[in-house]
PDB file of N, CA and C in Angstrom:
ATOM      1  N   MET A   1     -31.869  12.472  10.196  1.00 82.00           N
ATOM      2  CA  MET A   1     -30.659  11.683  10.235  1.00 82.00           C
ATOM      3  C   MET A   1     -30.237  11.315   8.821  1.00 82.00           C
ATOM      4  N   SER A   2     -28.940  11.189   8.646  1.00 88.00           N
ATOM      5  CA  SER A   2     -28.360  10.769   7.373  1.00 88.00           C
ATOM      6  C   SER A   2     -27.389   9.633   7.628  1.00 88.00           C
ATOM      7  N   GLU A   3     -27.170   8.825   6.601  1.00 93.00           N
ATOM      8  CA  GLU A   3     -26.179   7.767   6.723  1.00 93.00           C
ATOM      9  C   GLU A   3     -25.169   7.888   5.592  1.00 93.00           C
ATOM     10  N   TYR A   4     -23.922   7.829   5.965  1.00 93.00           N
ATOM     11  CA  TYR A   4     -22.806   7.800   5.033  1.00 93.00           C
ATOM     12  C   TYR A   4     -22.200   6.408   5.110  1.00 93.00           C
ATOM     13  N   ARG A   5     -21.780   5.889   3.969  1.00 94.00           N
ATOM     14  CA  ARG A   5     -21.058   4.612   3.927  1.00 94.00           C
ATOM     15  C   ARG A   5     -19.706   4.903   3.316  1.00 94.00           C
ATOM     16  N   ILE A   6     -18.663   4.525   4.033  1.00 95.00           N
ATOM     17  CA  ILE A   6     -17.304   4.869   3.641  1.00 95.00           C
ATOM     18  C   ILE A   6     -16.508   3.582   3.455  1.00 95.00           C
ATOM     19  N   SER A   7     -15.843   3.465   2.316  1.00 94.00           N
ATOM     20  CA  SER A   7     -14.979   2.318   2.069  1.00 94.00           C
ATOM     21  C   SER A   7     -13.588   2.809   1.697  1.00 94.00           C
ATOM     22  N   VAL A   8     -12.609   1.922   1.885  1.00 93.00           N
ATOM     23  CA  VAL A   8     -11.213   2.260   1.638  1.00 93.00           C
ATOM     24  C   VAL A   8     -10.628   1.237   0.679  1.00 93.00           C
ATOM     25  N   GLY A   9      -9.930   1.717  -0.337  1.00 89.00           N
ATOM     26  CA  GLY A   9      -9.250   0.838  -1.278  1.00 89.00           C
ATOM     27  C   GLY A   9      -7.749   0.901  -1.038  1.00 89.00           C
ATOM     28  N   GLY A  10      -7.021   0.177  -1.832  1.00 83.00           N
ATOM     29  CA  GLY A  10      -5.566   0.222  -1.726  1.00 83.00           C
ATOM     30  C   GLY A  10      -4.967  -1.107  -1.328  1.00 83.00           C
ATOM     31  N   ASP A  11      -3.734  -1.041  -0.843  1.00 84.00           N
ATOM     32  CA  ASP A  11      -2.977  -2.250  -0.517  1.00 84.00           C
ATOM     33  C   ASP A  11      -3.493  -2.984   0.720  1.00 84.00           C
ATOM     34  N   SER A  12      -3.964  -2.253   1.709  1.00 86.00           N
ATOM     35  CA  SER A  12      -4.423  -2.843   2.982  1.00 86.00           C
ATOM     36  C   SER A  12      -5.781  -2.285   3.370  1.00 86.00           C
ATOM     37  N   PRO A  13      -6.822  -2.560   2.591  1.00 87.00           N
ATOM     38  CA  PRO A  13      -8.112  -1.920   2.860  1.00 87.00           C
ATOM     39  C   PRO A  13      -8.706  -2.252   4.223  1.00 87.00           C
ATOM     40  N   GLY A  14      -8.547  -3.484   4.694  1.00 87.00           N
ATOM     41  CA  GLY A  14      -9.102  -3.845   6.005  1.00 87.00           C
ATOM     42  C   GLY A  14      -8.437  -3.077   7.133  1.00 87.00           C
ATOM     43  N   ARG A  15      -7.121  -3.077   7.122  1.00 90.00           N
ATOM     44  CA  ARG A  15      -6.372  -2.354   8.162  1.00 90.00           C
ATOM     45  C   ARG A  15      -6.660  -0.855   8.071  1.00 90.00           C
ATOM     46  N   ASP A  16      -6.629  -0.313   6.846  1.00 93.00           N
ATOM     47  CA  ASP A  16      -6.873   1.115   6.668  1.00 93.00           C
ATOM     48  C   ASP A  16      -8.292   1.497   7.087  1.00 93.00           C
ATOM     49  N   LEU A  17      -9.256   0.629   6.820  1.00 94.00           N
ATOM     50  CA  LEU A  17     -10.633   0.907   7.221  1.00 94.00           C
ATOM     51  C   LEU A  17     -10.737   1.031   8.740  1.00 94.00           C
ATOM     52  N   HIS A  18     -10.108   0.102   9.452  1.00 93.00           N
ATOM     53  CA  HIS A  18     -10.125   0.162  10.919  1.00 93.00           C
ATOM     54  C   HIS A  18      -9.427   1.419  11.424  1.00 93.00           C
ATOM     55  N   GLN A  19      -8.324   1.788  10.794  1.00 95.00           N
ATOM     56  CA  GLN A  19      -7.600   2.981  11.218  1.00 95.00           C
ATOM     57  C   GLN A  19      -8.388   4.255  10.915  1.00 95.00           C
ATOM     58  N   LEU A  20      -9.086   4.295   9.790  1.00 96.00           N
ATOM     59  CA  LEU A  20      -9.934   5.445   9.485  1.00 96.00           C
ATOM     60  C   LEU A  20     -11.086   5.539  10.482  1.00 96.00           C
ATOM     61  N   ALA A  21     -11.692   4.408  10.814  1.00 96.00           N
ATOM     62  CA  ALA A  21     -12.781   4.418  11.800  1.00 96.00           C
ATOM     63  C   ALA A  21     -12.281   4.972  13.134  1.00 96.00           C
ATOM     64  N   GLN A  22     -11.099   4.545  13.545  1.00 96.00           N
ATOM     65  CA  GLN A  22     -10.518   5.058  14.790  1.00 96.00           C
ATOM     66  C   GLN A  22     -10.253   6.558  14.686  1.00 96.00           C
ATOM     67  N   TRP A  23      -9.745   7.002  13.558  1.00 96.00           N
ATOM     68  CA  TRP A  23      -9.469   8.421  13.328  1.00 96.00           C
ATOM     69  C   TRP A  23     -10.772   9.228  13.444  1.00 96.00           C
ATOM     70  N   LEU A  24     -11.845   8.722  12.834  1.00 96.00           N
ATOM     71  CA  LEU A  24     -13.135   9.406  12.899  1.00 96.00           C
ATOM     72  C   LEU A  24     -13.668   9.447  14.330  1.00 96.00           C
ATOM     73  N   ARG A  25     -13.452   8.376  15.084  1.00 95.00           N
ATOM     74  CA  ARG A  25     -13.901   8.346  16.483  1.00 95.00           C
ATOM     75  C   ARG A  25     -13.132   9.327  17.348  1.00 95.00           C
ATOM     76  N   GLN A  26     -11.917   9.658  16.950  1.00 95.00           N
ATOM     77  CA  GLN A  26     -11.102  10.608  17.716  1.00 95.00           C
ATOM     78  C   GLN A  26     -11.373  12.058  17.329  1.00 95.00           C
ATOM     79  N   ASP A  27     -12.021  12.266  16.188  1.00 93.00           N
ATOM     80  CA  ASP A  27     -12.352  13.613  15.737  1.00 93.00           C
ATOM     81  C   ASP A  27     -13.547  14.121  16.530  1.00 93.00           C
ATOM     82  N   SER A  28     -13.379  15.236  17.229  1.00 90.00           N
ATOM     83  CA  SER A  28     -14.432  15.716  18.142  1.00 90.00           C
ATOM     84  C   SER A  28     -15.742  16.023  17.416  1.00 90.00           C
ATOM     85  N   ALA A  29     -15.691  16.631  16.250  1.00 84.00           N
ATOM     86  CA  ALA A  29     -16.924  16.955  15.525  1.00 84.00           C
ATOM     87  C   ALA A  29     -17.649  15.700  15.073  1.00 84.00           C
ATOM     88  N   THR A  30     -16.913  14.713  14.604  1.00 90.00           N
ATOM     89  CA  THR A  30     -17.541  13.489  14.103  1.00 90.00           C
ATOM     90  C   THR A  30     -18.105  12.663  15.248  1.00 90.00           C
ATOM     91  N   ARG A  31     -17.340  12.489  16.306  1.00 86.00           N
ATOM     92  CA  ARG A  31     -17.806  11.598  17.377  1.00 86.00           C
ATOM     93  C   ARG A  31     -18.996  12.177  18.140  1.00 86.00           C
ATOM     94  N   THR A  32     -19.153  13.505  18.167  1.00 88.00           N
ATOM     95  CA  THR A  32     -20.299  14.077  18.876  1.00 88.00           C
ATOM     96  C   THR A  32     -21.553  14.151  18.013  1.00 88.00           C
ATOM     97  N   GLU A  33     -21.389  14.099  16.696  1.00 89.00           N
ATOM     98  CA  GLU A  33     -22.528  14.251  15.790  1.00 89.00           C
ATOM     99  C   GLU A  33     -22.888  12.979  15.024  1.00 89.00           C
ATOM    100  N   ALA A  34     -22.142  11.890  15.255  1.00 92.00           N
ATOM    101  CA  ALA A  34     -22.374  10.686  14.450  1.00 92.00           C
ATOM    102  C   ALA A  34     -22.133   9.420  15.259  1.00 92.00           C
ATOM    103  N   THR A  35     -22.796   8.360  14.838  1.00 93.00           N
ATOM    104  CA  THR A  35     -22.535   7.031  15.358  1.00 93.00           C
ATOM    105  C   THR A  35     -21.732   6.295  14.292  1.00 93.00           C
ATOM    106  N   ILE A  36     -20.596   5.734  14.689  1.00 94.00           N
ATOM    107  CA  ILE A  36     -19.677   5.107  13.741  1.00 94.00           C
ATOM    108  C   ILE A  36     -19.626   3.609  14.010  1.00 94.00           C
ATOM    109  N   THR A  37     -19.925   2.805  12.982  1.00 94.00           N
ATOM    110  CA  THR A  37     -19.835   1.349  13.107  1.00 94.00           C
ATOM    111  C   THR A  37     -19.152   0.775  11.881  1.00 94.00           C
ATOM    112  N   LEU A  38     -18.531  -0.384  12.059  1.00 93.00           N
ATOM    113  CA  LEU A  38     -17.961  -1.127  10.947  1.00 93.00           C
ATOM    114  C   LEU A  38     -18.963  -2.187  10.532  1.00 93.00           C
ATOM    115  N   GLN A  39     -19.196  -2.318   9.228  1.00 90.00           N
ATOM    116  CA  GLN A  39     -20.174  -3.267   8.719  1.00 90.00           C
ATOM    117  C   GLN A  39     -19.619  -3.978   7.502  1.00 90.00           C
ATOM    118  N   SER A  40     -20.259  -5.066   7.149  1.00 80.00           N
ATOM    119  CA  SER A  40     -19.944  -5.755   5.903  1.00 80.00           C
ATOM    120  C   SER A  40     -20.738  -5.099   4.789  1.00 80.00           C
ATOM    121  N   ALA A  41     -20.095  -4.905   3.663  1.00 65.00           N
ATOM    122  CA  ALA A  41     -20.810  -4.396   2.496  1.00 65.00           C
ATOM    123  C   ALA A  41     -21.614  -5.542   1.898  1.00 65.00           C
ATOM    124  N   LYS A  42     -22.612  -5.215   1.130  1.00 65.00           N
ATOM    125  CA  LYS A  42     -23.379  -6.256   0.453  1.00 65.00           C
ATOM    126  C   LYS A  42     -22.461  -6.916  -0.565  1.00 65.00           C
ATOM    127  N   PRO A  43     -22.348  -8.238  -0.515  1.00 62.00           N
ATOM    128  CA  PRO A  43     -21.451  -8.924  -1.462  1.00 62.00           C
ATOM    129  C   PRO A  43     -22.013  -8.891  -2.874  1.00 62.00           C
ATOM    130  N   ALA A  44     -21.115  -8.891  -3.838  1.00 60.00           N
ATOM    131  CA  ALA A  44     -21.524  -9.002  -5.236  1.00 60.00           C
ATOM    132  C   ALA A  44     -22.110 -10.397  -5.451  1.00 60.00           C
ATOM    133  N   GLU A  45     -22.900 -10.528  -6.468  1.00 66.00           N
ATOM    134  CA  GLU A  45     -23.524 -11.815  -6.752  1.00 66.00           C
ATOM    135  C   GLU A  45     -22.454 -12.890  -6.908  1.00 66.00           C
ATOM    136  N   GLY A  46     -22.636 -13.999  -6.212  1.00 65.00           N
ATOM    137  CA  GLY A  46     -21.711 -15.109  -6.282  1.00 65.00           C
ATOM    138  C   GLY A  46     -20.531 -15.008  -5.324  1.00 65.00           C
ATOM    139  N   GLN A  47     -20.495 -13.941  -4.501  1.00 62.00           N
ATOM    140  CA  GLN A  47     -19.402 -13.780  -3.551  1.00 62.00           C
ATOM    141  C   GLN A  47     -19.929 -13.885  -2.131  1.00 62.00           C
ATOM    142  N   MET A  48     -19.050 -14.321  -1.241  1.00 60.00           N
ATOM    143  CA  MET A  48     -19.397 -14.365   0.177  1.00 60.00           C
ATOM    144  C   MET A  48     -19.006 -13.019   0.775  1.00 60.00           C
ATOM    145  N   GLY A  49     -19.745 -12.551   1.722  1.00 56.00           N
ATOM    146  CA  GLY A  49     -19.457 -11.246   2.307  1.00 56.00           C
ATOM    147  C   GLY A  49     -19.243 -11.334   3.795  1.00 56.00           C
ATOM    148  N   THR A  50     -18.055 -11.662   4.228  1.00 52.00           N
ATOM    149  CA  THR A  50     -17.813 -11.818   5.648  1.00 52.00           C
ATOM    150  C   THR A  50     -16.907 -10.749   6.233  1.00 52.00           C
ATOM    151  N   ALA A  51     -16.166 -10.050   5.407  1.00 59.00           N
ATOM    152  CA  ALA A  51     -15.211  -9.061   5.925  1.00 59.00           C
ATOM    153  C   ALA A  51     -15.917  -7.767   6.313  1.00 59.00           C
ATOM    154  N   LEU A  52     -15.360  -7.089   7.307  1.00 62.00           N
ATOM    155  CA  LEU A  52     -15.835  -5.753   7.636  1.00 62.00           C
ATOM    156  C   LEU A  52     -15.186  -4.803   6.649  1.00 62.00           C
ATOM    157  N   ASP A  53     -15.990  -4.241   5.759  1.00 84.00           N
ATOM    158  CA  ASP A  53     -15.379  -3.443   4.728  1.00 84.00           C
ATOM    159  C   ASP A  53     -16.051  -2.109   4.472  1.00 84.00           C
ATOM    160  N   VAL A  54     -16.909  -1.660   5.390  1.00 93.00           N
ATOM    161  CA  VAL A  54     -17.537  -0.361   5.253  1.00 93.00           C
ATOM    162  C   VAL A  54     -17.674   0.282   6.629  1.00 93.00           C
ATOM    163  N   ILE A  55     -17.444   1.578   6.659  1.00 95.00           N
ATOM    164  CA  ILE A  55     -17.770   2.346   7.861  1.00 95.00           C
ATOM    165  C   ILE A  55     -19.153   2.936   7.624  1.00 95.00           C
ATOM    166  N   ALA A  56     -20.076   2.663   8.528  1.00 94.00           N
ATOM    167  CA  ALA A  56     -21.401   3.276   8.470  1.00 94.00           C
ATOM    168  C   ALA A  56     -21.398   4.427   9.465  1.00 94.00           C
ATOM    169  N   LEU A  57     -21.719   5.598   8.981  1.00 94.00           N
ATOM    170  CA  LEU A  57     -21.712   6.800   9.802  1.00 94.00           C
ATOM    171  C   LEU A  57     -23.128   7.347   9.795  1.00 94.00           C
ATOM    172  N   VAL A  58     -23.846   7.230  10.910  1.00 93.00           N
ATOM    173  CA  VAL A  58     -25.205   7.750  11.018  1.00 93.00           C
ATOM    174  C   VAL A  58     -25.108   9.061  11.771  1.00 93.00           C
ATOM    175  N   THR A  59     -25.581  10.125  11.123  1.00 90.00           N
ATOM    176  CA  THR A  59     -25.371  11.472  11.662  1.00 90.00           C
ATOM    177  C   THR A  59     -26.661  12.117  12.143  1.00 90.00           C
ATOM    178  N   GLN A  60     -26.492  13.058  13.034  1.00 82.00           N
ATOM    179  CA  GLN A  60     -27.590  13.870  13.528  1.00 82.00           C
ATOM    180  C   GLN A  60     -27.774  15.071  12.596  1.00 82.00           C
ATOM    181  N   SER A  61     -28.894  15.768  12.730  1.00 81.00           N
ATOM    182  CA  SER A  61     -29.082  16.974  11.925  1.00 81.00           C
ATOM    183  C   SER A  61     -28.011  17.987  12.325  1.00 81.00           C
ATOM    184  N   GLY A  62     -27.576  18.761  11.373  1.00 80.00           N
ATOM    185  CA  GLY A  62     -26.537  19.742  11.630  1.00 80.00           C
ATOM    186  C   GLY A  62     -25.134  19.220  11.414  1.00 80.00           C
ATOM    187  N   PHE A  63     -25.014  17.942  11.055  1.00 86.00           N
ATOM    188  CA  PHE A  63     -23.701  17.368  10.801  1.00 86.00           C
ATOM    189  C   PHE A  63     -23.108  18.016   9.557  1.00 86.00           C
ATOM    190  N   SER A  64     -21.820  18.303   9.591  1.00 86.00           N
ATOM    191  CA  SER A  64     -21.140  18.969   8.486  1.00 86.00           C
ATOM    192  C   SER A  64     -20.457  17.950   7.568  1.00 86.00           C
ATOM    193  N   THR A  65     -20.986  17.820   6.364  1.00 88.00           N
ATOM    194  CA  THR A  65     -20.367  16.951   5.381  1.00 88.00           C
ATOM    195  C   THR A  65     -18.967  17.445   5.042  1.00 88.00           C
ATOM    196  N   ALA A  66     -18.807  18.756   4.936  1.00 87.00           N
ATOM    197  CA  ALA A  66     -17.486  19.317   4.635  1.00 87.00           C
ATOM    198  C   ALA A  66     -16.484  18.947   5.723  1.00 87.00           C
ATOM    199  N   SER A  67     -16.900  18.968   6.972  1.00 88.00           N
ATOM    200  CA  SER A  67     -16.016  18.582   8.070  1.00 88.00           C
ATOM    201  C   SER A  67     -15.610  17.116   7.942  1.00 88.00           C
ATOM    202  N   LEU A  68     -16.549  16.252   7.578  1.00 91.00           N
ATOM    203  CA  LEU A  68     -16.240  14.838   7.370  1.00 91.00           C
ATOM    204  C   LEU A  68     -15.198  14.667   6.269  1.00 91.00           C
ATOM    205  N   VAL A  69     -15.395  15.346   5.153  1.00 90.00           N
ATOM    206  CA  VAL A  69     -14.466  15.236   4.032  1.00 90.00           C
ATOM    207  C   VAL A  69     -13.089  15.766   4.432  1.00 90.00           C
ATOM    208  N   LEU A  70     -13.039  16.871   5.159  1.00 89.00           N
ATOM    209  CA  LEU A  70     -11.757  17.406   5.635  1.00 89.00           C
ATOM    210  C   LEU A  70     -11.058  16.421   6.565  1.00 89.00           C
ATOM    211  N   THR A  71     -11.817  15.766   7.424  1.00 91.00           N
ATOM    212  CA  THR A  71     -11.245  14.772   8.337  1.00 91.00           C
ATOM    213  C   THR A  71     -10.665  13.599   7.558  1.00 91.00           C
ATOM    214  N   ILE A  72     -11.359  13.162   6.521  1.00 93.00           N
ATOM    215  CA  ILE A  72     -10.854  12.073   5.686  1.00 93.00           C
ATOM    216  C   ILE A  72      -9.598  12.506   4.940  1.00 93.00           C
ATOM    217  N   TYR A  73      -9.582  13.742   4.428  1.00 91.00           N
ATOM    218  CA  TYR A  73      -8.371  14.257   3.774  1.00 91.00           C
ATOM    219  C   TYR A  73      -7.202  14.262   4.751  1.00 91.00           C
ATOM    220  N   ALA A  74      -7.441  14.714   5.970  1.00 91.00           N
ATOM    221  CA  ALA A  74      -6.371  14.750   6.980  1.00 91.00           C
ATOM    222  C   ALA A  74      -5.849  13.346   7.255  1.00 91.00           C
ATOM    223  N   TRP A  75      -6.754  12.378   7.389  1.00 93.00           N
ATOM    224  CA  TRP A  75      -6.337  10.998   7.624  1.00 93.00           C
ATOM    225  C   TRP A  75      -5.499  10.476   6.450  1.00 93.00           C
ATOM    226  N   ARG A  76      -5.942  10.730   5.216  1.00 92.00           N
ATOM    227  CA  ARG A  76      -5.208  10.260   4.036  1.00 92.00           C
ATOM    228  C   ARG A  76      -3.785  10.803   4.013  1.00 92.00           C
ATOM    229  N   ARG A  77      -3.599  12.048   4.455  1.00 89.00           N
ATOM    230  CA  ARG A  77      -2.259  12.646   4.458  1.00 89.00           C
ATOM    231  C   ARG A  77      -1.323  11.939   5.424  1.00 89.00           C
ATOM    232  N   THR A  78      -1.862  11.234   6.411  1.00 91.00           N
ATOM    233  CA  THR A  78      -1.010  10.529   7.373  1.00 91.00           C
ATOM    234  C   THR A  78      -0.616   9.141   6.880  1.00 91.00           C
ATOM    235  N   ARG A  79      -1.199   8.680   5.807  1.00 89.00           N
ATOM    236  CA  ARG A  79      -0.963   7.327   5.301  1.00 89.00           C
ATOM    237  C   ARG A  79       0.204   7.339   4.321  1.00 89.00           C
ATOM    238  N   PRO A  80       1.052   6.337   4.367  1.00 85.00           N
ATOM    239  CA  PRO A  80       2.179   6.286   3.438  1.00 85.00           C
ATOM    240  C   PRO A  80       1.763   6.098   1.978  1.00 85.00           C
ATOM    241  N   SER A  81       0.645   5.409   1.728  1.00 84.00           N
ATOM    242  CA  SER A  81       0.235   5.148   0.346  1.00 84.00           C
ATOM    243  C   SER A  81      -1.023   5.911  -0.061  1.00 84.00           C
ATOM    244  N   THR A  82      -1.513   6.820   0.766  1.00 86.00           N
ATOM    245  CA  THR A  82      -2.731   7.609   0.521  1.00 86.00           C
ATOM    246  C   THR A  82      -3.830   6.816  -0.188  1.00 86.00           C
ATOM    247  N   PRO A  83      -4.490   5.927   0.562  1.00 90.00           N
ATOM    248  CA  PRO A  83      -5.528   5.080  -0.039  1.00 90.00           C
ATOM    249  C   PRO A  83      -6.708   5.885  -0.573  1.00 90.00           C
ATOM    250  N   VAL A  84      -7.363   5.318  -1.552  1.00 92.00           N
ATOM    251  CA  VAL A  84      -8.576   5.907  -2.111  1.00 92.00           C
ATOM    252  C   VAL A  84      -9.720   5.636  -1.143  1.00 92.00           C
ATOM    253  N   VAL A  85     -10.512   6.655  -0.856  1.00 94.00           N
ATOM    254  CA  VAL A  85     -11.665   6.526   0.034  1.00 94.00           C
ATOM    255  C   VAL A  85     -12.918   6.870  -0.764  1.00 94.00           C
ATOM    256  N   THR A  86     -13.921   6.014  -0.647  1.00 94.00           N
ATOM    257  CA  THR A  86     -15.190   6.253  -1.326  1.00 94.00           C
ATOM    258  C   THR A  86     -16.249   6.539  -0.267  1.00 94.00           C
ATOM    259  N   ILE A  87     -16.998   7.621  -0.487  1.00 94.00           N
ATOM    260  CA  ILE A  87     -18.070   8.018   0.428  1.00 94.00           C
ATOM    261  C   ILE A  87     -19.379   7.953  -0.344  1.00 94.00           C
ATOM    262  N   GLU A  88     -20.368   7.308   0.271  1.00 93.00           N
ATOM    263  CA  GLU A  88     -21.684   7.208  -0.365  1.00 93.00           C
ATOM    264  C   GLU A  88     -22.738   7.727   0.598  1.00 93.00           C
ATOM    265  N   ARG A  89     -23.657   8.496   0.049  1.00 91.00           N
ATOM    266  CA  ARG A  89     -24.785   9.004   0.831  1.00 91.00           C
ATOM    267  C   ARG A  89     -25.996   9.056  -0.085  1.00 91.00           C
ATOM    268  N   ASN A  90     -27.044   8.365   0.295  1.00 89.00           N
ATOM    269  CA  ASN A  90     -28.305   8.347  -0.454  1.00 89.00           C
ATOM    270  C   ASN A  90     -28.101   8.082  -1.946  1.00 89.00           C
ATOM    271  N   GLY A  91     -27.271   7.124  -2.272  1.00 90.00           N
ATOM    272  CA  GLY A  91     -27.054   6.745  -3.656  1.00 90.00           C
ATOM    273  C   GLY A  91     -26.021   7.575  -4.399  1.00 90.00           C
ATOM    274  N   THR A  92     -25.561   8.674  -3.826  1.00 91.00           N
ATOM    275  CA  THR A  92     -24.505   9.475  -4.434  1.00 91.00           C
ATOM    276  C   THR A  92     -23.173   8.973  -3.917  1.00 91.00           C
ATOM    277  N   ARG A  93     -22.281   8.636  -4.825  1.00 92.00           N
ATOM    278  CA  ARG A  93     -20.984   8.077  -4.462  1.00 92.00           C
ATOM    279  C   ARG A  93     -19.891   8.990  -5.007  1.00 92.00           C
ATOM    280  N   VAL A  94     -18.954   9.373  -4.130  1.00 92.00           N
ATOM    281  CA  VAL A  94     -17.812  10.193  -4.543  1.00 92.00           C
ATOM    282  C   VAL A  94     -16.533   9.515  -4.073  1.00 92.00           C
ATOM    283  N   THR A  95     -15.468   9.778  -4.793  1.00 91.00           N
ATOM    284  CA  THR A  95     -14.178   9.189  -4.475  1.00 91.00           C
ATOM    285  C   THR A  95     -13.201  10.276  -4.069  1.00 91.00           C
ATOM    286  N   VAL A  96     -12.540  10.053  -2.950  1.00 89.00           N
ATOM    287  CA  VAL A  96     -11.500  10.953  -2.468  1.00 89.00           C
ATOM    288  C   VAL A  96     -10.180  10.295  -2.850  1.00 89.00           C
ATOM    289  N   ASP A  97      -9.561  10.819  -3.905  1.00 87.00           N
ATOM    290  CA  ASP A  97      -8.339  10.179  -4.390  1.00 87.00           C
ATOM    291  C   ASP A  97      -7.224  11.165  -4.714  1.00 87.00           C
ATOM    292  N   SER A  98      -7.413  12.416  -4.352  1.00 81.00           N
ATOM    293  CA  SER A  98      -6.352  13.391  -4.585  1.00 81.00           C
ATOM    294  C   SER A  98      -6.072  14.135  -3.289  1.00 81.00           C
ATOM    295  N   GLY A  99      -5.031  14.907  -3.290  1.00 74.00           N
ATOM    296  CA  GLY A  99      -4.686  15.712  -2.130  1.00 74.00           C
ATOM    297  C   GLY A  99      -5.054  17.164  -2.322  1.00 74.00           C
ATOM    298  N   ASP A 100      -5.820  17.465  -3.354  1.00 80.00           N
ATOM    299  CA  ASP A 100      -6.177  18.837  -3.689  1.00 80.00           C
ATOM    300  C   ASP A 100      -7.271  19.360  -2.753  1.00 80.00           C
ATOM    301  N   PRO A 101      -6.960  20.362  -1.925  1.00 76.00           N
ATOM    302  CA  PRO A 101      -7.964  20.905  -1.009  1.00 76.00           C
ATOM    303  C   PRO A 101      -9.198  21.462  -1.712  1.00 76.00           C
ATOM    304  N   ALA A 102      -9.073  21.878  -2.967  1.00 82.00           N
ATOM    305  CA  ALA A 102     -10.226  22.398  -3.707  1.00 82.00           C
ATOM    306  C   ALA A 102     -11.280  21.323  -3.932  1.00 82.00           C
ATOM    307  N   GLU A 103     -10.870  20.065  -3.869  1.00 82.00           N
ATOM    308  CA  GLU A 103     -11.814  18.962  -4.043  1.00 82.00           C
ATOM    309  C   GLU A 103     -12.792  18.853  -2.872  1.00 82.00           C
ATOM    310  N   VAL A 104     -12.414  19.340  -1.694  1.00 79.00           N
ATOM    311  CA  VAL A 104     -13.277  19.238  -0.512  1.00 79.00           C
ATOM    312  C   VAL A 104     -14.642  19.845  -0.785  1.00 79.00           C
ATOM    313  N   ALA A 105     -14.671  21.054  -1.317  1.00 81.00           N
ATOM    314  CA  ALA A 105     -15.948  21.728  -1.586  1.00 81.00           C
ATOM    315  C   ALA A 105     -16.769  20.968  -2.615  1.00 81.00           C
ATOM    316  N   ARG A 106     -16.110  20.482  -3.667  1.00 86.00           N
ATOM    317  CA  ARG A 106     -16.829  19.747  -4.708  1.00 86.00           C
ATOM    318  C   ARG A 106     -17.439  18.462  -4.156  1.00 86.00           C
ATOM    319  N   ILE A 107     -16.662  17.734  -3.369  1.00 87.00           N
ATOM    320  CA  ILE A 107     -17.142  16.470  -2.813  1.00 87.00           C
ATOM    321  C   ILE A 107     -18.269  16.712  -1.810  1.00 87.00           C
ATOM    322  N   ALA A 108     -18.083  17.676  -0.931  1.00 84.00           N
ATOM    323  CA  ALA A 108     -19.129  17.985   0.056  1.00 84.00           C
ATOM    324  C   ALA A 108     -20.412  18.416  -0.641  1.00 84.00           C
ATOM    325  N   GLN A 109     -20.290  19.238  -1.662  1.00 85.00           N
ATOM    326  CA  GLN A 109     -21.463  19.704  -2.407  1.00 85.00           C
ATOM    327  C   GLN A 109     -22.187  18.534  -3.076  1.00 85.00           C
ATOM    328  N   ALA A 110     -21.427  17.631  -3.674  1.00 87.00           N
ATOM    329  CA  ALA A 110     -22.034  16.477  -4.335  1.00 87.00           C
ATOM    330  C   ALA A 110     -22.798  15.612  -3.336  1.00 87.00           C
ATOM    331  N   LEU A 111     -22.235  15.409  -2.158  1.00 88.00           N
ATOM    332  CA  LEU A 111     -22.896  14.579  -1.150  1.00 88.00           C
ATOM    333  C   LEU A 111     -24.127  15.271  -0.541  1.00 88.00           C
ATOM    334  N   GLU A 112     -24.077  16.581  -0.426  1.00 83.00           N
ATOM    335  CA  GLU A 112     -25.203  17.291   0.166  1.00 83.00           C
ATOM    336  C   GLU A 112     -26.344  17.473  -0.815  1.00 83.00           C
ATOM    337  N   ASN A 113     -26.079  17.426  -2.104  1.00 75.00           N
ATOM    338  CA  ASN A 113     -27.109  17.605  -3.124  1.00 75.00           C
ATOM    339  C   ASN A 113     -27.679  16.299  -3.638  1.00 75.00           C
ATOM    340  N   GLU A 114     -27.672  15.261  -2.784  1.00 58.00           N
ATOM    341  CA  GLU A 114     -28.149  13.973  -3.238  1.00 58.00           C
ATOM    342  C   GLU A 114     -29.550  14.064  -3.645  1.00 58.00           C
TER     343      GLU A 114
END
């Protein structure tokens, strides 16, 4: 099993996070191979951490990181402001902030080579 932690930046991160979680739950590959939950991120020192601000995605073996990244790219294209999405897996953190399809392979490779 692997765990991915996904966060969303931008103008409406809370709303966008919930909408991304819903999008992932509707994606057939993601919903059959992963458990998706909303969690609070660890607060920075001196801050309170009460908001739901991370999607935790726990996956089964055989889960496709490239498919996850493609699903996130598809979701970003539906957003009016194309929010920045950060994906973390085993200490490797990548940012999805462009619409360039060539980035999918680079991001998936970085996450799989943790």
